[in-house]
Coordinates of C-alpha atoms and ligand atoms in Angstrom, one line a residue:
Chain A
M11 CA -29.1 16.8 2.5
R12 CA -26.7 19.5 3.8
F13 CA -22.8 19.1 4.1
S14 CA -20.4 21.4 5.8
D15 CA -19.0 24.5 4.2
Q16 CA -15.6 22.7 4.2
F17 CA -17.1 19.8 2.3
E18 CA -18.7 22.1 -0.3
K19 CA -15.4 24.1 -0.8
R20 CA -13.5 20.9 -1.3
F21 CA -16.1 19.4 -3.6
A22 CA -16.3 22.6 -5.8
E23 CA -12.6 22.7 -6.0
M24 CA -12.2 19.0 -6.8
L25 CA -14.5 19.3 -9.8
T26 CA -12.0 21.7 -11.4
H27 CA -9.2 19.0 -11.2
Y28 CA -10.5 16.6 -13.7
P29 CA -12.0 16.5 -17.2
T30 CA -14.8 14.4 -16.1
K31 CA -17.3 15.1 -13.2
R32 CA -17.4 11.3 -12.2
S33 CA -13.6 11.5 -11.3
V34 CA -14.5 13.2 -8.0
L35 CA -16.7 10.3 -6.9
V36 CA -14.4 8.0 -4.6
P37 CA -12.9 10.7 -2.5
T38 CA -16.4 12.6 -2.3
L39 CA -18.2 9.5 -1.0
L40 CA -15.6 9.2 1.7
Y41 CA -15.9 12.8 2.9
A42 CA -19.7 12.6 2.7
Q43 CA -19.5 9.5 4.7
D44 CA -17.4 11.2 7.3
E45 CA -20.0 13.8 7.8
A46 CA -23.2 11.8 7.5
G47 CA -21.7 8.7 9.5
F48 CA -22.7 6.2 6.5
L49 CA -23.9 6.5 3.0
S50 CA -27.7 6.6 3.3
D51 CA -30.0 6.5 0.3
E52 CA -30.5 10.2 0.7
V53 CA -26.6 10.8 0.5
I54 CA -26.3 8.4 -2.5
A55 CA -29.1 10.1 -4.4
E56 CA -27.7 13.7 -3.7
I57 CA -24.2 12.6 -5.0
A58 CA -25.6 10.8 -8.0
Q59 CA -27.6 13.9 -8.9
R60 CA -24.6 16.2 -8.5
L61 CA -22.3 14.1 -10.7
E62 CA -25.1 13.1 -13.2
L63 CA -24.8 9.4 -12.3
T64 CA -27.5 6.9 -11.6
E65 CA -27.8 5.8 -8.0
L66 CA -27.1 2.3 -9.4
D67 CA -23.8 3.6 -10.8
V68 CA -22.9 5.0 -7.3
N69 CA -23.9 1.8 -5.4
N70 CA -21.7 -0.1 -7.8
V71 CA -18.7 1.9 -6.8
I72 CA -19.6 1.8 -3.0
S73 CA -19.8 -1.9 -2.9
Y74 CA -16.2 -2.1 -4.3
Y75 CA -14.4 0.0 -1.6
S76 CA -14.0 -1.5 1.8
M77 CA -14.0 1.8 3.6
L78 CA -17.4 2.8 2.3
T79 CA -20.4 1.7 4.0
T80 CA -24.3 2.0 3.6
K81 CA -24.9 1.0 7.3
P82 CA -24.6 3.1 10.4
R83 CA -21.5 2.6 12.6
G84 CA -20.4 3.6 16.0
K85 CA -18.8 7.0 16.6
Y86 CA -15.4 5.4 16.8
N87 CA -14.7 2.6 14.3
V88 CA -12.0 0.4 15.8
Q89 CA -10.1 -1.3 13.0
V90 CA -7.6 -4.0 14.0
C91 CA -5.1 -5.2 11.5
T92 CA -4.4 -9.0 11.6
N93 CA -2.4 -9.2 8.5
I94 CA 1.0 -10.9 8.5
A95 CA 3.2 -8.3 10.2
C96 CA 0.5 -7.5 12.9
M97 CA -0.3 -11.2 13.4
L98 CA 3.2 -12.1 14.2
R99 CA 3.2 -9.4 17.0
G100 CA -0.1 -10.1 18.6
G101 CA -2.6 -8.5 16.2
E102 CA -5.1 -11.5 16.6
E103 CA -4.9 -11.2 20.3
L104 CA -5.7 -7.5 20.2
L105 CA -8.7 -8.4 18.2
E106 CA -10.0 -10.9 20.6
Q107 CA -9.3 -8.3 23.4
C108 CA -11.5 -5.7 21.6
K109 CA -14.2 -8.1 21.1
D110 CA -14.2 -9.0 24.8
R111 CA -13.9 -5.4 26.0
L112 CA -16.6 -4.2 23.7
G113 CA -18.7 -7.2 23.6
I114 CA -19.2 -7.2 19.9
G115 CA -17.8 -9.1 16.9
H116 CA -16.4 -8.2 13.5
K117 CA -18.5 -5.3 11.9
G118 CA -20.5 -5.1 15.2
T119 CA -21.6 -1.9 17.0
T120 CA -21.9 -1.4 20.8
S121 CA -25.6 -0.6 21.9
D122 CA -24.8 2.8 22.9
G123 CA -23.4 3.5 19.5
L124 CA -19.9 4.6 20.7
F125 CA -17.8 1.8 19.1
S126 CA -17.8 -0.3 16.1
L127 CA -15.3 -3.1 15.6
E128 CA -13.7 -4.3 12.2
E129 CA -10.9 -6.8 11.4
V130 CA -9.0 -5.1 8.7
E131 CA -6.2 -5.9 6.2
C132 CA -2.7 -4.3 6.2
I133 CA -3.0 -0.5 7.1
G134 CA 0.5 0.4 6.4
A135 CA 1.9 0.2 9.9
C136 CA 3.8 -3.0 9.7
S137 CA 7.0 -1.8 11.1
W138 CA 5.1 -0.5 14.1
A139 CA 2.9 -3.6 14.4
P140 CA 0.6 -4.5 16.0
A141 CA -1.4 -1.5 14.7
I142 CA -5.0 -0.4 14.7
Q143 CA -6.8 2.6 13.3
V144 CA -9.7 4.3 15.2
N145 CA -11.5 6.3 12.5
Y146 CA -8.4 7.9 10.8
D147 CA -6.0 7.9 13.7
F148 CA -3.2 5.2 14.0
H149 CA -2.3 3.6 17.3
E150 CA 0.9 1.5 16.9
N151 CA 3.2 -0.8 18.8
L152 CA 0.3 -1.8 20.9
D153 CA 0.0 -4.4 23.7
E154 CA -2.8 -5.4 25.9
R155 CA -2.3 -2.6 28.4
K156 CA -1.8 0.1 25.7
M157 CA -5.0 -1.2 23.9
D158 CA -7.0 -0.8 26.9
A159 CA -5.7 2.7 27.4
V160 CA -6.7 3.4 23.7
L161 CA -10.3 2.3 24.3
D162 CA -10.5 4.3 27.5
S163 CA -9.2 7.5 25.8
Y164 CA -12.0 7.3 23.3
R165 CA -14.6 6.6 26.0
K166 CA -13.4 9.7 27.8
K167 CA -13.4 11.7 24.6
A168 CA -17.0 10.9 24.0
I169 CA -18.1 12.5 27.4
Chain B
M299 CA 3.3 9.9 13.8
A300 CA 5.1 6.6 12.9
D301 CA 8.5 6.4 14.8
L302 CA 11.7 6.9 12.9
V303 CA 14.8 4.6 13.5
S304 CA 18.4 5.0 12.3
H305 CA 21.3 2.6 11.7
P306 CA 24.9 3.6 10.8
D307 CA 24.7 1.5 7.5
E308 CA 21.9 3.7 6.3
V309 CA 22.5 5.8 3.2
R310 CA 20.0 8.6 3.4
V311 CA 18.7 9.9 0.1
V312 CA 15.0 9.6 0.1
S313 CA 14.9 9.8 3.9
K314 CA 17.4 12.7 4.0
R315 CA 14.7 15.3 5.2
F316 CA 12.8 12.9 7.3
G317 CA 12.2 14.5 10.8
K318 CA 13.5 17.9 9.4
G319 CA 10.3 19.8 9.2
A320 CA 10.4 19.6 5.3
T321 CA 6.5 19.5 5.2
N322 CA 7.0 23.2 5.4
I323 CA 7.7 24.4 1.9
D324 CA 10.2 27.1 3.0
R325 CA 12.2 24.6 5.0
Y326 CA 12.0 22.1 2.0
I327 CA 13.6 25.0 -0.1
E328 CA 16.2 25.5 2.4
L329 CA 17.1 21.8 2.3
D330 CA 17.7 22.0 -1.6
G331 CA 14.1 21.6 -2.4
Y332 CA 12.8 22.6 -5.8
K333 CA 16.4 22.9 -7.1
A334 CA 16.1 19.8 -9.2
V335 CA 13.0 20.9 -11.1
R336 CA 14.6 24.2 -11.9
K337 CA 17.5 22.3 -13.3
A338 CA 15.0 20.2 -15.3
L339 CA 13.5 23.3 -16.8
T340 CA 16.8 24.2 -18.3
M341 CA 17.3 20.5 -19.9
E342 CA 15.8 18.9 -23.0
P343 CA 13.2 16.4 -22.1
D344 CA 15.3 13.7 -23.6
A345 CA 18.3 14.6 -21.5
I346 CA 16.0 14.2 -18.3
I347 CA 14.9 10.8 -19.6
N348 CA 18.4 9.8 -20.3
E349 CA 19.7 11.0 -16.9
V350 CA 17.1 8.8 -15.1
K351 CA 17.8 5.8 -17.3
N352 CA 21.4 6.1 -16.7
S353 CA 20.9 6.3 -12.9
G354 CA 19.7 2.7 -12.9
L355 CA 16.5 3.7 -10.9
R356 CA 13.9 0.9 -11.0
G357 CA 10.2 1.0 -9.9
R358 CA 9.9 0.9 -6.1
G359 CA 6.3 -0.3 -6.4
G360 CA 7.4 -3.8 -6.8
A361 CA 8.0 -4.8 -10.4
G362 CA 11.3 -3.1 -10.6
F363 CA 10.9 -1.7 -14.2
S364 CA 13.5 0.9 -15.4
T365 CA 11.8 4.4 -14.8
G366 CA 13.7 6.1 -17.6
L367 CA 12.7 3.4 -19.9
K368 CA 9.0 3.6 -18.9
W369 CA 9.1 7.4 -19.5
S370 CA 10.7 6.9 -22.9
F371 CA 7.6 4.9 -24.0
V372 CA 5.4 8.0 -24.0
P373 CA 4.8 9.3 -27.5
K374 CA 6.3 12.8 -28.1
Q375 CA 3.3 13.9 -30.0
A376 CA -0.3 13.0 -28.8
S377 CA -3.7 14.2 -29.6
K378 CA -4.9 13.9 -25.9
P379 CA -3.3 15.5 -22.8
K380 CA -0.6 13.5 -21.1
Y381 CA -0.6 12.6 -17.4
I382 CA 1.7 11.8 -14.5
L383 CA 0.0 9.5 -11.8
C384 CA 1.8 8.9 -8.6
N385 CA 0.8 5.7 -7.0
G386 CA 0.3 6.0 -3.3
D387 CA -2.2 3.3 -2.7
E388 CA 0.5 1.3 -0.7
S389 CA -1.3 -1.7 0.4
E390 CA 0.9 -4.7 0.0
P391 CA 1.2 -6.4 3.5
G392 CA 4.6 -5.8 4.9
T393 CA 4.9 -2.4 3.1
C394 CA 4.8 1.0 5.0
K395 CA 7.4 3.3 3.5
D396 CA 5.5 5.5 1.1
R397 CA 3.6 6.6 4.3
L398 CA 6.8 8.0 5.7
I399 CA 7.7 9.9 2.6
F400 CA 4.2 11.6 2.4
E401 CA 4.5 12.3 6.1
H402 CA 8.0 13.8 6.1
D403 CA 8.7 15.0 2.6
P404 CA 5.6 15.5 0.6
H405 CA 7.3 18.0 -1.6
A406 CA 9.8 15.6 -2.8
V407 CA 7.0 13.7 -4.3
I408 CA 5.5 16.8 -5.8
E409 CA 8.9 17.8 -7.2
G410 CA 9.3 14.1 -8.7
V411 CA 5.9 14.5 -10.4
M412 CA 7.0 17.8 -11.9
I413 CA 10.3 16.5 -13.3
A414 CA 8.4 13.4 -14.8
A415 CA 6.0 15.8 -16.4
L416 CA 8.7 17.9 -17.9
A417 CA 10.4 14.6 -19.2
V418 CA 7.4 13.4 -21.0
G419 CA 5.5 16.7 -21.9
A420 CA 2.6 16.1 -19.4
T421 CA 0.8 19.2 -18.0
K422 CA -1.1 17.4 -15.2
G423 CA 0.0 15.3 -12.4
Y424 CA -2.2 13.4 -9.9
I425 CA -0.8 12.1 -6.5
Y426 CA -3.2 9.1 -5.5
I427 CA -3.2 8.4 -1.7
R428 CA -4.9 5.5 -0.2
G429 CA -8.1 6.4 1.8
E430 CA -6.7 5.1 5.1
Y431 CA -3.9 7.7 4.9
R432 CA -6.3 10.5 5.5
Y433 CA -3.8 12.5 7.6
L434 CA -1.3 12.3 4.8
S435 CA -3.9 13.3 2.2
E436 CA -4.4 16.5 4.4
I437 CA -0.6 17.0 4.5
M438 CA -0.4 16.7 0.8
Q439 CA -3.4 19.1 0.1
K440 CA -1.5 21.8 2.2
A441 CA 1.7 21.1 0.4
I442 CA 0.1 21.5 -3.1
A443 CA -1.6 24.6 -2.1
D444 CA 1.8 26.1 -0.9
V445 CA 3.3 25.1 -4.2
Y446 CA 0.6 27.0 -6.1
A447 CA 0.9 30.0 -3.8
K448 CA 4.7 30.2 -4.6
G449 CA 4.0 30.0 -8.4
F450 CA 5.7 26.6 -8.7
A451 CA 2.6 25.1 -10.2
G452 CA -0.2 26.2 -12.3
K453 CA 0.4 28.7 -15.1
N454 CA 4.0 29.7 -16.1
I455 CA 5.8 27.7 -13.4
F456 CA 8.9 29.2 -12.0
G457 CA 8.4 31.8 -14.8
S458 CA 9.3 29.2 -17.4
G459 CA 6.4 29.9 -19.7
K460 CA 5.3 26.2 -19.1
D461 CA 2.0 25.3 -17.3
L462 CA 1.8 22.3 -15.0
D463 CA -1.0 21.4 -12.5
I464 CA -0.6 19.1 -9.6
Y465 CA -3.6 17.6 -7.8
W466 CA -4.1 15.0 -5.0
H467 CA -6.7 12.2 -5.1
G468 CA -7.9 9.9 -2.2
G469 CA -9.0 6.3 -2.4
A470 CA -11.4 4.5 -0.2
G471 CA -10.0 1.1 0.7
A472 CA -8.9 -1.4 -2.0
Y473 CA -5.5 -3.1 -2.4
E474 CA -6.4 -3.9 -6.1
V475 CA -6.6 -0.3 -6.9
G476 CA -2.6 -0.3 -6.5
E477 CA -2.4 -2.0 -9.8
E478 CA -1.7 0.5 -12.3
S479 CA -4.8 0.1 -14.6
A480 CA -7.1 -0.4 -11.7
L481 CA -5.6 2.8 -10.3
M482 CA -6.7 4.7 -13.4
E483 CA -10.3 3.4 -13.2
S484 CA -10.5 4.4 -9.7
L485 CA -9.2 7.8 -10.3
E486 CA -11.9 8.0 -13.0
G487 CA -14.5 7.3 -10.4
K488 CA -15.1 3.7 -11.1
R489 CA -14.7 0.3 -9.5
G490 CA -11.0 -0.7 -9.7
I491 CA -11.2 -3.4 -12.4
P492 CA -8.0 -3.6 -14.4
R493 CA -7.9 -2.8 -18.1
I494 CA -6.7 -5.0 -20.9
R495 CA -3.3 -4.3 -22.1
P496 CA -2.1 -3.4 -24.7
P497 CA -2.7 -0.6 -25.1
F498 CA -0.2 0.3 -22.2
P499 CA -0.9 3.3 -20.0
A500 CA 2.1 5.1 -21.6
V501 CA 0.1 5.3 -24.7
V502 CA -3.5 5.1 -23.6
G503 CA -4.0 5.9 -20.0
L504 CA -6.2 8.3 -17.9
W505 CA -9.1 9.5 -20.1
G506 CA -7.4 8.0 -22.9
G507 CA -4.2 10.2 -22.8
P508 CA -0.7 8.9 -22.4
T509 CA 0.0 8.3 -18.8
V510 CA 3.2 7.6 -16.6
I511 CA 2.4 5.7 -13.4
N512 CA 5.1 5.5 -10.8
N513 CA 5.3 4.7 -7.2
A514 CA 5.7 7.4 -4.6
E515 CA 9.2 6.3 -3.6
T516 CA 10.4 6.1 -7.2
L517 CA 9.2 9.7 -7.9
A518 CA 10.6 10.9 -4.7
S519 CA 14.0 9.6 -5.7
V520 CA 13.9 11.5 -9.0
P521 CA 15.0 15.0 -7.6
H522 CA 18.0 13.6 -5.9
I523 CA 19.1 12.0 -9.1
L524 CA 18.9 15.3 -11.1
L525 CA 20.8 17.0 -8.5
G526 CA 23.4 14.4 -7.5
G527 CA 23.8 13.1 -11.1
A528 CA 23.1 9.6 -12.7
E529 CA 26.5 8.3 -11.9
W530 CA 26.5 9.0 -8.2
Y531 CA 23.1 7.5 -7.9
A532 CA 23.9 4.3 -10.0
N533 CA 27.1 3.8 -8.0
L534 CA 25.1 3.7 -4.8
G535 CA 23.9 0.2 -5.7
P536 CA 25.2 -2.8 -7.7
P537 CA 25.1 -2.6 -11.6
K538 CA 21.5 -2.0 -13.1
N539 CA 20.1 -1.5 -9.5
G540 CA 20.8 2.1 -8.8
G541 CA 20.4 3.9 -5.5
T542 CA 18.9 3.2 -2.3
R543 CA 15.7 1.7 -1.0
L544 CA 13.4 2.1 2.0
F545 CA 13.2 -1.3 3.5
C546 CA 10.3 -1.9 6.0
L547 CA 11.6 -4.3 8.5
A548 CA 8.8 -6.0 10.3
G549 CA 7.7 -9.1 12.2
D550 CA 9.9 -11.0 14.7
L551 CA 12.7 -8.4 15.0
E552 CA 14.3 -6.7 17.9
K553 CA 14.4 -3.3 16.1
P554 CA 11.7 -3.3 13.4
G555 CA 11.4 0.0 11.4
V556 CA 11.9 1.5 8.1
Y557 CA 15.5 1.9 7.1
E558 CA 17.1 3.4 3.9
L559 CA 19.8 1.0 2.7
P560 CA 21.7 0.7 -0.5
M561 CA 20.4 -1.5 -3.1
G562 CA 22.2 -4.8 -2.9
Y563 CA 22.5 -4.8 0.9
N564 CA 22.8 -8.3 2.4
L565 CA 19.7 -9.6 3.6
K566 CA 21.2 -11.6 6.5
K567 CA 22.9 -8.5 7.7
M568 CA 19.6 -6.6 7.5
I569 CA 17.9 -8.9 9.7
Y570 CA 20.8 -9.5 12.3
E571 CA 22.6 -6.3 12.4
V572 CA 20.1 -3.5 11.1
G573 CA 17.0 -5.1 12.6
G574 CA 18.7 -6.3 15.7
G575 CA 18.0 -10.0 15.3
I576 CA 15.2 -12.2 16.5
P577 CA 14.0 -11.4 20.0
N578 CA 13.3 -13.8 23.0
G579 CA 16.3 -16.1 22.1
R580 CA 14.2 -17.6 19.3
K581 CA 15.6 -18.8 15.9
L582 CA 14.8 -17.5 12.4
K583 CA 12.3 -19.8 10.7
A584 CA 11.7 -17.8 7.4
V585 CA 11.7 -14.5 5.7
V586 CA 9.3 -12.8 3.3
P587 CA 11.7 -10.5 1.4
G588 CA 9.5 -7.8 -0.4
G589 CA 5.8 -7.8 0.6
S590 CA 3.4 -10.8 1.0
S591 CA 3.3 -11.6 -2.6
T592 CA 7.0 -12.6 -2.7
P593 CA 7.8 -16.3 -2.1
I594 CA 9.3 -17.0 1.4
L595 CA 12.9 -17.7 1.9
L596 CA 14.5 -20.3 4.2
P597 CA 17.3 -19.4 6.7
E598 CA 19.7 -20.9 4.2
E599 CA 18.7 -18.8 1.5
I600 CA 19.1 -15.3 3.1
D601 CA 22.8 -14.7 2.3
V602 CA 21.7 -12.8 -0.6
A603 CA 22.1 -9.2 -1.9
M604 CA 18.9 -7.2 -1.8
D605 CA 18.6 -6.0 -5.4
F606 CA 16.0 -6.9 -8.1
D607 CA 18.4 -9.3 -9.9
S608 CA 19.9 -11.2 -7.0
V609 CA 16.7 -11.8 -5.2
A610 CA 15.1 -13.0 -8.5
K611 CA 17.8 -15.6 -8.6
T612 CA 16.6 -17.2 -5.4
G613 CA 13.2 -17.7 -7.1
S614 CA 11.7 -14.9 -5.1
M615 CA 11.3 -11.1 -5.7
L616 CA 12.7 -7.9 -4.3
G617 CA 9.1 -6.6 -4.5
S618 CA 7.9 -3.7 -2.6
G619 CA 10.5 -3.3 0.2
G620 CA 8.5 -5.2 3.0
V621 CA 10.8 -7.5 4.7
V622 CA 8.7 -9.6 7.3
V623 CA 10.7 -12.1 9.5
L624 CA 9.2 -15.1 11.1
D625 CA 10.6 -16.8 14.2
D626 CA 10.3 -20.5 14.9
T627 CA 7.1 -20.3 16.8
V628 CA 5.1 -19.5 13.7
C629 CA 2.9 -22.2 12.1
M630 CA 3.4 -21.9 8.4
V631 CA 0.0 -23.4 7.4
K632 CA -1.6 -20.4 9.6
F633 CA 0.8 -18.0 7.8
A634 CA -0.2 -19.3 4.4
L635 CA -3.8 -18.8 5.4
R636 CA -3.5 -15.2 6.5
T637 CA -1.5 -14.6 3.2
I638 CA -4.1 -16.2 1.0
K639 CA -7.1 -14.8 2.8
F640 CA -5.8 -11.3 2.0
Y641 CA -5.6 -12.0 -1.6
Q642 CA -9.0 -13.7 -1.7
H643 CA -10.5 -10.7 0.0
E644 CA -8.9 -8.3 -2.4
S645 CA -9.5 -10.2 -5.5
C646 CA -11.7 -8.0 -7.8
G647 CA -13.5 -11.1 -8.9
W648 CA -13.1 -10.2 -12.7
C649 CA -11.5 -13.3 -13.8
I650 CA -12.1 -16.9 -12.8
P651 CA -8.7 -18.3 -12.0
C652 CA -8.0 -15.6 -9.4
R653 CA -11.4 -15.3 -8.0
E654 CA -12.1 -19.1 -7.7
G655 CA -8.6 -20.0 -7.1
T656 CA -8.0 -17.8 -4.2
D657 CA -11.3 -18.8 -2.7
W658 CA -10.5 -22.5 -3.1
L659 CA -7.1 -22.1 -1.6
K660 CA -8.4 -20.2 1.4
K661 CA -11.1 -22.9 2.2
T662 CA -8.6 -25.6 1.8
L663 CA -6.1 -24.0 4.1
I664 CA -8.8 -23.2 6.8
R665 CA -9.9 -27.0 6.6
F666 CA -6.2 -27.9 6.8
H667 CA -5.3 -25.7 9.8
N668 CA -8.3 -27.3 11.6
G669 CA -6.9 -30.6 11.1
A670 CA -9.4 -31.9 8.5
G671 CA -6.8 -31.6 5.6
L672 CA -6.3 -34.5 3.2
K673 CA -3.0 -35.7 2.1
K674 CA -4.0 -34.9 -1.7
D675 CA -4.8 -31.3 -0.7
I676 CA -1.1 -30.7 -0.4
D677 CA -0.4 -31.4 -4.0
N678 CA -3.8 -30.0 -5.2
M679 CA -2.9 -26.5 -3.7
Y680 CA 0.4 -26.5 -5.3
Y681 CA -1.1 -27.7 -8.6
L682 CA -3.9 -25.2 -8.4
S683 CA -1.4 -22.3 -7.8
E684 CA 0.7 -23.4 -10.6
N685 CA -2.3 -23.1 -12.9
M686 CA -3.3 -19.8 -11.8
L687 CA 0.1 -18.4 -12.7
G688 CA 0.2 -16.2 -15.7
R689 CA -3.6 -17.1 -16.4
T690 CA -5.1 -14.2 -14.7
F691 CA -6.1 -10.7 -16.1
C692 CA -3.7 -8.9 -13.7
P693 CA -0.9 -9.9 -11.4
L694 CA -3.0 -10.3 -8.4
G695 CA -3.5 -13.9 -9.2
D696 CA 0.2 -14.4 -9.5
A697 CA 0.6 -12.5 -6.2
A698 CA -1.4 -15.2 -4.4
A699 CA -0.1 -18.2 -6.4
M700 CA 3.7 -17.5 -6.0
P701 CA 3.8 -17.5 -2.3
M702 CA 1.5 -20.5 -2.0
M703 CA 3.7 -22.6 -4.2
A704 CA 6.7 -21.7 -2.0
F705 CA 4.8 -22.5 1.3
V706 CA 4.1 -26.1 0.0
K707 CA 7.4 -26.6 -1.6
K708 CA 9.5 -25.4 1.4
F709 CA 7.2 -26.5 4.3
R710 CA 5.6 -29.7 3.0
K711 CA 6.4 -31.3 6.3
E712 CA 4.4 -28.7 8.3
F713 CA 1.4 -29.4 6.1
E714 CA 1.7 -33.1 6.6
D715 CA 2.0 -32.7 10.5
H716 CA -1.5 -31.1 10.3
L717 CA -3.0 -34.3 8.9
D718 CA -5.2 -36.9 10.6
G719 CA -7.0 -34.5 12.8
K720 CA -4.0 -33.6 14.8
P721 CA -4.1 -30.3 16.6
C722 CA -1.7 -27.8 15.1
P723 CA 1.7 -28.6 16.5
Y724 CA 3.2 -25.2 15.9
E725 CA 0.5 -22.8 17.0
K726 CA 1.3 -20.2 19.7
A727 CA -2.1 -18.5 19.3
S728 CA -4.8 -19.3 21.6
E729 CA -7.6 -21.8 20.9
E730 CA -10.0 -19.1 20.6
I731 CA -8.2 -17.5 17.7
N732 CA -8.2 -20.7 15.9
R733 CA -11.8 -21.2 16.3
E734 CA -12.4 -17.7 14.8
L735 CA -10.1 -18.4 11.9
A736 CA -12.1 -21.6 11.2
V737 CA -15.3 -19.6 10.4
L738 CA -13.6 -16.8 8.3
Ligands
LIG978 C1 -2.5 -6.2 -7.2 C2 -1.5 -5.1 -7.3 C3 -1.4 -4.1 -6.3 C4 -0.4 -3.2 -6.5 N1 -0.3 -2.2 -5.5 C5 0.7 -1.2 -5.6 C6 0.7 -0.1 -4.7 O1 0.1 -0.1 -3.7 N2 1.6 0.8 -4.9 C7 2.5 0.8 -6.0 O2 3.3 1.7 -6.2 N3 2.4 -0.1 -6.9 C8 1.5 -1.1 -6.8 N4 1.3 -2.1 -7.8 C9 2.4 -1.9 -8.9 C10 1.7 -1.1 -10.0 O3 1.0 -1.8 -10.8 C11 2.7 -0.4 -10.8 O4 3.6 -1.4 -11.4 C12 3.7 0.6 -10.1 O5 2.9 1.7 -9.5 C13 4.6 1.3 -11.1 O6 5.4 2.3 -10.5 P1 7.0 2.0 -10.5 O7 7.4 1.6 -11.7 O8 7.6 3.3 -10.0 O9 7.3 0.8 -9.5 C14 0.5 -3.1 -7.6 C15 0.4 -4.1 -8.6 C16 -0.6 -5.1 -8.4 C17 -0.7 -6.2 -9.5
LIG979 S1 -6.2 -11.4 -11.3 FE1 -7.7 -11.2 -9.6 S2 -7.6 -9.0 -9.2 FE2 -6.8 -9.3 -11.2 S3 -8.4 -8.9 -12.7 FE3 -8.3 -11.2 -12.2 S4 -9.9 -11.3 -10.4 FE4 -9.3 -9.1 -10.6
LIG980 S1 0.3 -6.1 8.5 FE1 -0.7 -4.8 10.0 S2 -0.2 -2.9 9.3 FE2 0.7 -4.1 7.7

């Protein structure tokens, strides 16, 4: 299993921040997932070994955190917030629109592997609702037209 | 990233440097940055604590506990290292203010952590940022590196002979981790299951050492208090509720946004003047005053000063600063369902009243919204919530029970209007969405 130099640099530095190795686990899993796409058995084994944990320990932690996944996802993970502030301003309609345009449901992935879709809880954009995140990028104050434009921009980016 | 707004009634303290390029350390210093920590280095620790106590600063994370008092609980002598932990997990629905602080003024958070550390004798501070806020984690990592490069952190900070390390930490998606003891578990690399208290974190916290946990806005307020003085800060708000607060106006408003207003600002004015009122000629139906866990207020209850004590008198809470406004097209059963679904999803499952209670409430509300509710369900939902209150391991159970009781108490008629298989008479959403909700 090979990670980028940046990953290795950050990992080595993080280990110096805490009195226990295990403390780096949660952010490390997320950075590893960003590089590998998902937390495969191989990635889990590698991280467990580096931190002197069992794979079971690592899996237990993974299952707790909603952003961590052991299954492959699309290149762009579209996360639509339907919590209260977004719901009031059309978040549910945006989710329907995404399902329709992408032809997939909650936690589905398009057959070309480009998009995944997820209904998520509040992402901290309530005053700019309705809002979504595509991977880590926020898109806010959306409506039907802007939502289509966002999806298009990622389609173009992929080419 | 997120748009900034302004209103003439704003009093800018924490947001003073928003939009002014203060992520750059030199710019931050130009704008009075790192002056307060230099001052703190010349003060006795007790004098710092007293200044914060006298300022009337109360926790901006939701509970509103006196910050100075919390710091005073940390033992002077301890066999283990002491820590400061900044809570930037910001996940209570309706709340989006810490995000702006991290985005525009990350050094203010760092400086607040430094002052807290000097006050309690800690030598390490951690700034925990929720995983979804990746761009803010990058901003914070850069800010911390700049602080080390200037010699403000690490060994012999500001040439004072004192050592103080500052670190960032990232989450990976979990509301419950915002609860202080679960936050420590998460930082230690574990599932976010709360710890039993006592012992309190101030005595036994991170890796067994005394730990102060404060919200990011609380800590970002501290440098301003040291520079401006406790009296000035206290006088910005009503008695025992010092300073200002970032209010996140959201929902059915003409001008939603994050506004910094003095503590005690009138809620009605906040909605109609600052937030520009309700759009599309609709009428106000209800307001969630401080994040989704705070009991909802009716229009006749909103002539209230937004400080901890005044909002408590209405039977609700000032909470986390998330003001969510509902117009008269919203179905309250549906709104209750969205609220409860969140707590059910985020329950860590450790204790039965919360795990089973939130699940049962969610299932009942789904059935209800679909027209298959029974009259006795209405009282049962209230009764169940009442019995969850105070009987859970951490306050997440209360966070679900409290708003649920208010929904039933204040909107009983709307629940009754859903009985007998009638289609939801309030719903503005499409049939499709309701079908989706039914299978949640
Ligand atoms: C379920 C739950 C979630 C919480 N989430 C947060 C959060 O995201 N951010 C926060 O600052 N406080 C949160 N809190 C409150 C913290 O437990 C703690 O009281 C707070 O961080 C203390 O800081 P303060 O005194 O400065 O407010 C949460 C509490 C509970 C019970
Ligand atoms: S109240 Fe809920 S979140 Fe808190 S410990 Fe119990 S199950 Fe977990
Ligand atoms: S409710 Fe959608 S971002 Fe907060």
